[in-house]
Amino acid sequence: MGDVTADLLTEAFTDPTGVIAEVGERLNTASPSERCQLLRALGNACRELRRTSEATMHHEAALDLAEKLGDGRLVGLAAMSLSSTLTYDGAFDRALLLIDRSVELLDGDDHLVALTQRAAILQRAGRHHDALDAFDDAIAAVDGASDRSLEWDLWTNRGVLYGWLGQIGAGEADTQRALDMFQSRGWNKRAADAQHNLAWLAGRRGDIVEALRYFDLAQSTYEQAGVPSFAIFP
């Protein structure tokens, strides 16, 4: 079941509705460690659909189970999932405590993901210059990654950060890099997220026509991914 669980964790970002259905079928027969990972996938999928209260519940359950199992890697992974979800409700202090725990516990590709997420949390908390330093730490670890697709989160989040700092060209370059990766892999949900960010960046640049074009593209791509646009656009 390990490979299936890993696939579900990835697909939570590309097919969240499908993952919610499949996890529901697997939870009752899963081992404790598999259940922990399935709860992470379920929480990630709910978060993608902006169902943040459900995501928090599932991620809290995953972290509680990991701690009971005494598995350091699972604790680090569950803490990382929960830290991201907490930012959607503005709980940045606890999110940073959790992600710092993940950075300490994880190694290899997992460590790179944690470093990237720490930078993203700092950015969402409005600590933009601290976030730039944290992204530098993550970029320094990229060359050691065995899975180069892990770069997507780095470019996506740094692109947003550059937008807030008024460095629109740099933000668009990072975001386009992420979009190209998503489209090459057929990850429609992630491609739509990048198009949404490009729309925002174009608006920040004052190009309303380009912003509207990317918003239309994002809406269409979300629908192709099975994600209702009302779950994304307020």
PDB file of C-alpha atoms in Angstrom:
ATOM      1  CA  MET A   1       0.000   0.000   0.000  1.00  0.00           C
ATOM      2  CA  GLY A   2       3.042   2.249   0.387  1.00  0.00           C
ATOM      3  CA  ASP A   3       3.243   3.240  -3.286  1.00  0.00           C
ATOM      4  CA  VAL A   4      -0.498   3.858  -3.389  1.00  0.00           C
ATOM      5  CA  THR A   5      -0.285   6.100  -0.349  1.00  0.00           C
ATOM      6  CA  ALA A   6       2.586   8.063  -1.877  1.00  0.00           C
ATOM      7  CA  ASP A   7       0.550   8.515  -5.051  1.00  0.00           C
ATOM      8  CA  LEU A   8      -2.427   9.770  -3.058  1.00  0.00           C
ATOM      9  CA  LEU A   9      -0.242  12.344  -1.302  1.00  0.00           C
ATOM     10  CA  THR A  10       0.826  13.669  -4.712  1.00  0.00           C
ATOM     11  CA  GLU A  11      -2.630  13.451  -6.261  1.00  0.00           C
ATOM     12  CA  ALA A  12      -4.153  15.425  -3.383  1.00  0.00           C
ATOM     13  CA  PHE A  13      -2.739  18.499  -5.126  1.00  0.00           C
ATOM     14  CA  THR A  14      -3.871  17.504  -8.617  1.00  0.00           C
ATOM     15  CA  ASP A  15      -7.135  15.593  -8.070  1.00  0.00           C
ATOM     16  CA  PRO A  16      -8.364  16.467  -4.571  1.00  0.00           C
ATOM     17  CA  THR A  17     -11.928  15.248  -5.041  1.00  0.00           C
ATOM     18  CA  GLY A  18     -10.736  11.866  -6.296  1.00  0.00           C
ATOM     19  CA  VAL A  19      -8.311  11.497  -3.386  1.00  0.00           C
ATOM     20  CA  ILE A  20     -11.015  12.213  -0.810  1.00  0.00           C
ATOM     21  CA  ALA A  21     -13.121   9.404  -2.261  1.00  0.00           C
ATOM     22  CA  GLU A  22     -10.249   6.908  -2.443  1.00  0.00           C
ATOM     23  CA  VAL A  23      -8.911   7.625   1.041  1.00  0.00           C
ATOM     24  CA  GLY A  24     -12.379   7.023   2.446  1.00  0.00           C
ATOM     25  CA  GLU A  25     -12.285   3.522   0.967  1.00  0.00           C
ATOM     26  CA  ARG A  26      -8.840   2.694   2.375  1.00  0.00           C
ATOM     27  CA  LEU A  27      -8.796   4.119   5.892  1.00  0.00           C
ATOM     28  CA  ASN A  28     -10.547   1.257   7.676  1.00  0.00           C
ATOM     29  CA  THR A  29      -8.129  -1.430   6.449  1.00  0.00           C
ATOM     30  CA  ALA A  30      -4.912   0.603   6.712  1.00  0.00           C
ATOM     31  CA  SER A  31      -2.110  -0.115   9.187  1.00  0.00           C
ATOM     32  CA  PRO A  32      -1.444   2.645  11.764  1.00  0.00           C
ATOM     33  CA  SER A  33       1.468   4.120   9.786  1.00  0.00           C
ATOM     34  CA  GLU A  34      -0.502   3.928   6.527  1.00  0.00           C
ATOM     35  CA  ARG A  35      -3.482   5.521   8.266  1.00  0.00           C
ATOM     36  CA  CYS A  36      -1.259   8.429   9.310  1.00  0.00           C
ATOM     37  CA  GLN A  37      -0.221   9.031   5.701  1.00  0.00           C
ATOM     38  CA  LEU A  38      -3.777   8.643   4.440  1.00  0.00           C
ATOM     39  CA  LEU A  39      -4.964  11.254   6.930  1.00  0.00           C
ATOM     40  CA  ARG A  40      -2.266  13.581   5.614  1.00  0.00           C
ATOM     41  CA  ALA A  41      -3.479  13.011   2.053  1.00  0.00           C
ATOM     42  CA  LEU A  42      -7.085  13.556   3.086  1.00  0.00           C
ATOM     43  CA  GLY A  43      -6.215  16.777   4.886  1.00  0.00           C
ATOM     44  CA  ASN A  44      -4.156  18.011   1.926  1.00  0.00           C
ATOM     45  CA  ALA A  45      -7.047  17.333  -0.449  1.00  0.00           C
ATOM     46  CA  CYS A  46      -9.518  19.171   1.792  1.00  0.00           C
ATOM     47  CA  ARG A  47      -7.115  22.105   2.025  1.00  0.00           C
ATOM     48  CA  GLU A  48      -6.867  22.288  -1.772  1.00  0.00           C
ATOM     49  CA  LEU A  49     -10.640  22.707  -1.843  1.00  0.00           C
ATOM     50  CA  ARG A  50     -10.426  25.371   0.889  1.00  0.00           C
ATOM     51  CA  ARG A  51     -12.226  23.088   3.357  1.00  0.00           C
ATOM     52  CA  THR A  52      -9.750  24.186   5.989  1.00  0.00           C
ATOM     53  CA  SER A  53     -11.601  23.136   9.134  1.00  0.00           C
ATOM     54  CA  GLU A  54     -11.783  19.558   7.828  1.00  0.00           C
ATOM     55  CA  ALA A  55      -8.138  19.724   6.731  1.00  0.00           C
ATOM     56  CA  THR A  56      -7.067  20.837  10.201  1.00  0.00           C
ATOM     57  CA  MET A  57      -9.022  18.011  11.824  1.00  0.00           C
ATOM     58  CA  HIS A  58      -7.404  15.377   9.610  1.00  0.00           C
ATOM     59  CA  HIS A  59      -3.907  16.794  10.002  1.00  0.00           C
ATOM     60  CA  GLU A  60      -4.252  17.058  13.788  1.00  0.00           C
ATOM     61  CA  ALA A  61      -5.318  13.400  13.806  1.00  0.00           C
ATOM     62  CA  ALA A  62      -2.318  12.437  11.640  1.00  0.00           C
ATOM     63  CA  LEU A  63       0.111  14.232  13.965  1.00  0.00           C
ATOM     64  CA  ASP A  64      -1.463  12.697  17.072  1.00  0.00           C
ATOM     65  CA  LEU A  65      -1.182   9.218  15.562  1.00  0.00           C
ATOM     66  CA  ALA A  66       2.442   9.774  14.459  1.00  0.00           C
ATOM     67  CA  GLU A  67       3.386  10.856  17.969  1.00  0.00           C
ATOM     68  CA  LYS A  68       1.701   7.799  19.473  1.00  0.00           C
ATOM     69  CA  LEU A  69       3.647   5.594  17.039  1.00  0.00           C
ATOM     70  CA  GLY A  70       6.901   7.281  18.030  1.00  0.00           C
ATOM     71  CA  ASP A  71       7.937   7.553  14.384  1.00  0.00           C
ATOM     72  CA  GLY A  72      10.107  10.670  13.960  1.00  0.00           C
ATOM     73  CA  ARG A  73       9.725  10.863  10.193  1.00  0.00           C
ATOM     74  CA  LEU A  74       5.949  10.557  10.366  1.00  0.00           C
ATOM     75  CA  VAL A  75       5.872  13.230  13.081  1.00  0.00           C
ATOM     76  CA  GLY A  76       7.892  15.548  10.862  1.00  0.00           C
ATOM     77  CA  LEU A  77       5.666  14.919   7.851  1.00  0.00           C
ATOM     78  CA  ALA A  78       2.412  15.297   9.784  1.00  0.00           C
ATOM     79  CA  ALA A  79       3.659  18.477  11.466  1.00  0.00           C
ATOM     80  CA  MET A  80       4.557  19.848   8.039  1.00  0.00           C
ATOM     81  CA  SER A  81       1.082  19.144   6.651  1.00  0.00           C
ATOM     82  CA  LEU A  82      -0.606  20.726   9.652  1.00  0.00           C
ATOM     83  CA  SER A  83       1.665  23.782   9.563  1.00  0.00           C
ATOM     84  CA  SER A  84       0.579  24.599   6.021  1.00  0.00           C
ATOM     85  CA  THR A  85      -3.101  24.182   6.829  1.00  0.00           C
ATOM     86  CA  LEU A  86      -2.877  26.455   9.874  1.00  0.00           C
ATOM     87  CA  THR A  87      -1.695  29.348   7.718  1.00  0.00           C
ATOM     88  CA  TYR A  88      -5.062  29.396   5.946  1.00  0.00           C
ATOM     89  CA  ASP A  89      -6.626  30.408   9.259  1.00  0.00           C
ATOM     90  CA  GLY A  90      -3.851  32.838  10.190  1.00  0.00           C
ATOM     91  CA  ALA A  91      -2.288  30.670  12.931  1.00  0.00           C
ATOM     92  CA  PHE A  92       1.247  31.587  11.899  1.00  0.00           C
ATOM     93  CA  ASP A  93       2.978  31.269  15.275  1.00  0.00           C
ATOM     94  CA  ARG A  94       1.983  27.639  15.709  1.00  0.00           C
ATOM     95  CA  ALA A  95       2.625  26.949  12.027  1.00  0.00           C
ATOM     96  CA  LEU A  96       6.220  28.154  12.383  1.00  0.00           C
ATOM     97  CA  LEU A  97       6.766  26.072  15.514  1.00  0.00           C
ATOM     98  CA  LEU A  98       5.540  22.991  13.668  1.00  0.00           C
ATOM     99  CA  ILE A  99       7.572  23.567  10.521  1.00  0.00           C
ATOM    100  CA  ASP A 100      10.731  24.177  12.555  1.00  0.00           C
ATOM    101  CA  ARG A 101      10.103  20.777  14.128  1.00  0.00           C
ATOM    102  CA  SER A 102       9.781  19.258  10.651  1.00  0.00           C
ATOM    103  CA  VAL A 103      13.037  20.850   9.478  1.00  0.00           C
ATOM    104  CA  GLU A 104      14.816  19.248  12.434  1.00  0.00           C
ATOM    105  CA  LEU A 105      13.263  15.798  12.020  1.00  0.00           C
ATOM    106  CA  LEU A 106      13.352  15.310   8.256  1.00  0.00           C
ATOM    107  CA  ASP A 107      16.165  14.680   5.805  1.00  0.00           C
ATOM    108  CA  GLY A 108      16.668  14.254   2.055  1.00  0.00           C
ATOM    109  CA  ASP A 109      13.793  15.342  -0.173  1.00  0.00           C
ATOM    110  CA  ASP A 110      11.507  15.692   2.841  1.00  0.00           C
ATOM    111  CA  HIS A 111      13.944  18.220   4.326  1.00  0.00           C
ATOM    112  CA  LEU A 112      13.862  20.281   1.118  1.00  0.00           C
ATOM    113  CA  VAL A 113      10.061  20.337   1.187  1.00  0.00           C
ATOM    114  CA  ALA A 114      10.129  21.477   4.815  1.00  0.00           C
ATOM    115  CA  LEU A 115      12.617  24.264   4.051  1.00  0.00           C
ATOM    116  CA  THR A 116      10.478  25.443   1.139  1.00  0.00           C
ATOM    117  CA  GLN A 117       7.342  25.368   3.247  1.00  0.00           C
ATOM    118  CA  ARG A 118       9.025  27.315   6.049  1.00  0.00           C
ATOM    119  CA  ALA A 119       9.814  30.074   3.554  1.00  0.00           C
ATOM    120  CA  ALA A 120       6.214  30.029   2.303  1.00  0.00           C
ATOM    121  CA  ILE A 121       4.827  30.323   5.837  1.00  0.00           C
ATOM    122  CA  LEU A 122       7.066  33.325   6.545  1.00  0.00           C
ATOM    123  CA  GLN A 123       5.835  34.894   3.316  1.00  0.00           C
ATOM    124  CA  ARG A 124       2.179  34.322   4.224  1.00  0.00           C
ATOM    125  CA  ALA A 125       2.857  35.820   7.654  1.00  0.00           C
ATOM    126  CA  GLY A 126       4.065  39.010   5.981  1.00  0.00           C
ATOM    127  CA  ARG A 127       7.695  38.504   6.997  1.00  0.00           C
ATOM    128  CA  HIS A 128       8.862  38.979   3.436  1.00  0.00           C
ATOM    129  CA  HIS A 129      12.567  39.589   3.915  1.00  0.00           C
ATOM    130  CA  ASP A 130      12.851  36.664   6.338  1.00  0.00           C
ATOM    131  CA  ALA A 131      11.058  34.598   3.711  1.00  0.00           C
ATOM    132  CA  LEU A 132      13.580  35.573   1.011  1.00  0.00           C
ATOM    133  CA  ASP A 133      16.409  34.368   3.274  1.00  0.00           C
ATOM    134  CA  ALA A 134      14.504  31.139   3.901  1.00  0.00           C
ATOM    135  CA  PHE A 135      13.998  30.592   0.168  1.00  0.00           C
ATOM    136  CA  ASP A 136      17.763  30.972  -0.277  1.00  0.00           C
ATOM    137  CA  ASP A 137      18.206  28.132   2.244  1.00  0.00           C
ATOM    138  CA  ALA A 138      15.778  25.980   0.264  1.00  0.00           C
ATOM    139  CA  ILE A 139      17.416  26.761  -3.083  1.00  0.00           C
ATOM    140  CA  ALA A 140      20.782  25.745  -1.630  1.00  0.00           C
ATOM    141  CA  ALA A 141      19.288  22.298  -0.928  1.00  0.00           C
ATOM    142  CA  VAL A 142      17.720  21.780  -4.374  1.00  0.00           C
ATOM    143  CA  ASP A 143      20.798  20.234  -5.979  1.00  0.00           C
ATOM    144  CA  GLY A 144      20.697  17.396  -3.460  1.00  0.00           C
ATOM    145  CA  ALA A 145      17.098  16.477  -4.263  1.00  0.00           C
ATOM    146  CA  SER A 146      16.417  13.137  -5.915  1.00  0.00           C
ATOM    147  CA  ASP A 147      13.000  14.339  -7.177  1.00  0.00           C
ATOM    148  CA  ARG A 148      13.417  17.546  -9.158  1.00  0.00           C
ATOM    149  CA  SER A 149       9.650  18.063  -9.301  1.00  0.00           C
ATOM    150  CA  LEU A 150       9.903  19.195  -5.667  1.00  0.00           C
ATOM    151  CA  GLU A 151      11.084  22.530  -7.017  1.00  0.00           C
ATOM    152  CA  TRP A 152       7.517  23.408  -8.035  1.00  0.00           C
ATOM    153  CA  ASP A 153       6.505  24.598  -4.572  1.00  0.00           C
ATOM    154  CA  LEU A 154       9.630  26.682  -4.290  1.00  0.00           C
ATOM    155  CA  TRP A 155       9.028  28.556  -7.551  1.00  0.00           C
ATOM    156  CA  THR A 156       5.303  28.951  -6.911  1.00  0.00           C
ATOM    157  CA  ASN A 157       5.698  30.473  -3.466  1.00  0.00           C
ATOM    158  CA  ARG A 158       8.753  32.590  -4.255  1.00  0.00           C
ATOM    159  CA  GLY A 159       6.854  33.974  -7.239  1.00  0.00           C
ATOM    160  CA  VAL A 160       4.125  35.218  -4.889  1.00  0.00           C
ATOM    161  CA  LEU A 161       6.712  36.672  -2.531  1.00  0.00           C
ATOM    162  CA  TYR A 162       8.344  38.625  -5.347  1.00  0.00           C
ATOM    163  CA  GLY A 163       4.903  39.955  -6.213  1.00  0.00           C
ATOM    164  CA  TRP A 164       4.392  41.320  -2.721  1.00  0.00           C
ATOM    165  CA  LEU A 165       7.855  42.896  -2.850  1.00  0.00           C
ATOM    166  CA  GLY A 166       6.997  44.619  -6.134  1.00  0.00           C
ATOM    167  CA  GLN A 167       9.516  42.568  -8.140  1.00  0.00           C
ATOM    168  CA  ILE A 168       6.888  41.567 -10.686  1.00  0.00           C
ATOM    169  CA  GLY A 169       9.223  40.369 -13.444  1.00  0.00           C
ATOM    170  CA  ALA A 170      11.021  38.012 -11.072  1.00  0.00           C
ATOM    171  CA  GLY A 171       7.684  36.772  -9.742  1.00  0.00           C
ATOM    172  CA  GLU A 172       6.362  36.087 -13.220  1.00  0.00           C
ATOM    173  CA  ALA A 173       9.566  34.240 -14.168  1.00  0.00           C
ATOM    174  CA  ASP A 174       9.320  31.929 -11.138  1.00  0.00           C
ATOM    175  CA  THR A 175       5.599  31.349 -11.668  1.00  0.00           C
ATOM    176  CA  GLN A 176       5.975  30.641 -15.378  1.00  0.00           C
ATOM    177  CA  ARG A 177       8.723  28.139 -14.534  1.00  0.00           C
ATOM    178  CA  ALA A 178       6.320  26.379 -12.179  1.00  0.00           C
ATOM    179  CA  LEU A 179       3.476  26.506 -14.728  1.00  0.00           C
ATOM    180  CA  ASP A 180       5.666  24.925 -17.413  1.00  0.00           C
ATOM    181  CA  MET A 181       6.496  22.073 -15.022  1.00  0.00           C
ATOM    182  CA  PHE A 182       2.852  21.497 -14.092  1.00  0.00           C
ATOM    183  CA  GLN A 183       1.669  21.491 -17.688  1.00  0.00           C
ATOM    184  CA  SER A 184       4.436  19.085 -18.757  1.00  0.00           C
ATOM    185  CA  ARG A 185       3.224  16.636 -16.112  1.00  0.00           C
ATOM    186  CA  GLY A 186      -0.494  17.107 -16.774  1.00  0.00           C
ATOM    187  CA  TRP A 187      -1.110  18.491 -13.282  1.00  0.00           C
ATOM    188  CA  ASN A 188      -4.143  20.618 -14.111  1.00  0.00           C
ATOM    189  CA  LYS A 189      -4.989  21.712 -10.585  1.00  0.00           C
ATOM    190  CA  ARG A 190      -1.450  22.989 -10.007  1.00  0.00           C
ATOM    191  CA  ALA A 191      -1.374  24.587 -13.461  1.00  0.00           C
ATOM    192  CA  ALA A 192      -4.564  26.460 -12.582  1.00  0.00           C
ATOM    193  CA  ASP A 193      -2.992  27.687  -9.332  1.00  0.00           C
ATOM    194  CA  ALA A 194      -0.027  29.049 -11.297  1.00  0.00           C
ATOM    195  CA  GLN A 195      -2.322  30.721 -13.844  1.00  0.00           C
ATOM    196  CA  HIS A 196      -4.244  32.283 -10.960  1.00  0.00           C
ATOM    197  CA  ASN A 197      -0.974  33.632  -9.567  1.00  0.00           C
ATOM    198  CA  LEU A 198       0.041  35.000 -12.971  1.00  0.00           C
ATOM    199  CA  ALA A 199      -3.292  36.818 -13.117  1.00  0.00           C
ATOM    200  CA  TRP A 200      -2.589  38.386  -9.736  1.00  0.00           C
ATOM    201  CA  LEU A 201       0.936  39.367 -10.794  1.00  0.00           C
ATOM    202  CA  ALA A 202      -0.358  40.944 -14.010  1.00  0.00           C
ATOM    203  CA  GLY A 203      -2.824  42.932 -11.925  1.00  0.00           C
ATOM    204  CA  ARG A 204       0.008  44.074  -9.672  1.00  0.00           C
ATOM    205  CA  ARG A 205       1.839  45.192 -12.826  1.00  0.00           C
ATOM    206  CA  GLY A 206      -1.250  47.152 -13.894  1.00  0.00           C
ATOM    207  CA  ASP A 207      -2.017  45.005 -16.935  1.00  0.00           C
ATOM    208  CA  ILE A 208      -5.727  44.391 -16.433  1.00  0.00           C
ATOM    209  CA  VAL A 209      -6.226  42.746 -19.841  1.00  0.00           C
ATOM    210  CA  GLU A 210      -3.519  40.167 -19.109  1.00  0.00           C
ATOM    211  CA  ALA A 211      -4.858  39.646 -15.582  1.00  0.00           C
ATOM    212  CA  LEU A 212      -8.346  38.889 -16.895  1.00  0.00           C
ATOM    213  CA  ARG A 213      -6.916  36.545 -19.538  1.00  0.00           C
ATOM    214  CA  TYR A 214      -5.090  34.512 -16.906  1.00  0.00           C
ATOM    215  CA  PHE A 215      -8.115  34.497 -14.583  1.00  0.00           C
ATOM    216  CA  ASP A 216     -10.204  33.043 -17.435  1.00  0.00           C
ATOM    217  CA  LEU A 217      -7.515  30.435 -18.126  1.00  0.00           C
ATOM    218  CA  ALA A 218      -7.349  29.533 -14.447  1.00  0.00           C
ATOM    219  CA  GLN A 219     -11.124  29.119 -14.180  1.00  0.00           C
ATOM    220  CA  SER A 220     -11.182  26.859 -17.228  1.00  0.00           C
ATOM    221  CA  THR A 221      -8.251  24.779 -15.963  1.00  0.00           C
ATOM    222  CA  TYR A 222      -9.796  24.415 -12.499  1.00  0.00           C
ATOM    223  CA  GLU A 223     -12.945  23.071 -14.127  1.00  0.00           C
ATOM    224  CA  GLN A 224     -10.873  20.602 -16.179  1.00  0.00           C
ATOM    225  CA  ALA A 225      -9.318  19.418 -12.919  1.00  0.00           C
ATOM    226  CA  GLY A 226     -12.762  18.861 -11.384  1.00  0.00           C
ATOM    227  CA  VAL A 227     -12.398  21.734  -8.929  1.00  0.00           C
ATOM    228  CA  PRO A 228     -15.377  24.142  -8.854  1.00  0.00           C
ATOM    229  CA  SER A 229     -14.195  27.687  -9.353  1.00  0.00           C
ATOM    230  CA  PHE A 230     -16.292  28.897  -6.405  1.00  0.00           C
ATOM    231  CA  ALA A 231     -13.951  26.903  -4.151  1.00  0.00           C
ATOM    232  CA  ILE A 232     -11.093  29.122  -5.316  1.00  0.00           C
ATOM    233  CA  PHE A 233     -12.553  32.481  -6.300  1.00  0.00           C
ATOM    234  CA  PRO A 234     -14.371  34.315  -3.476  1.00  0.00           C
TER     235      PRO A 234
END
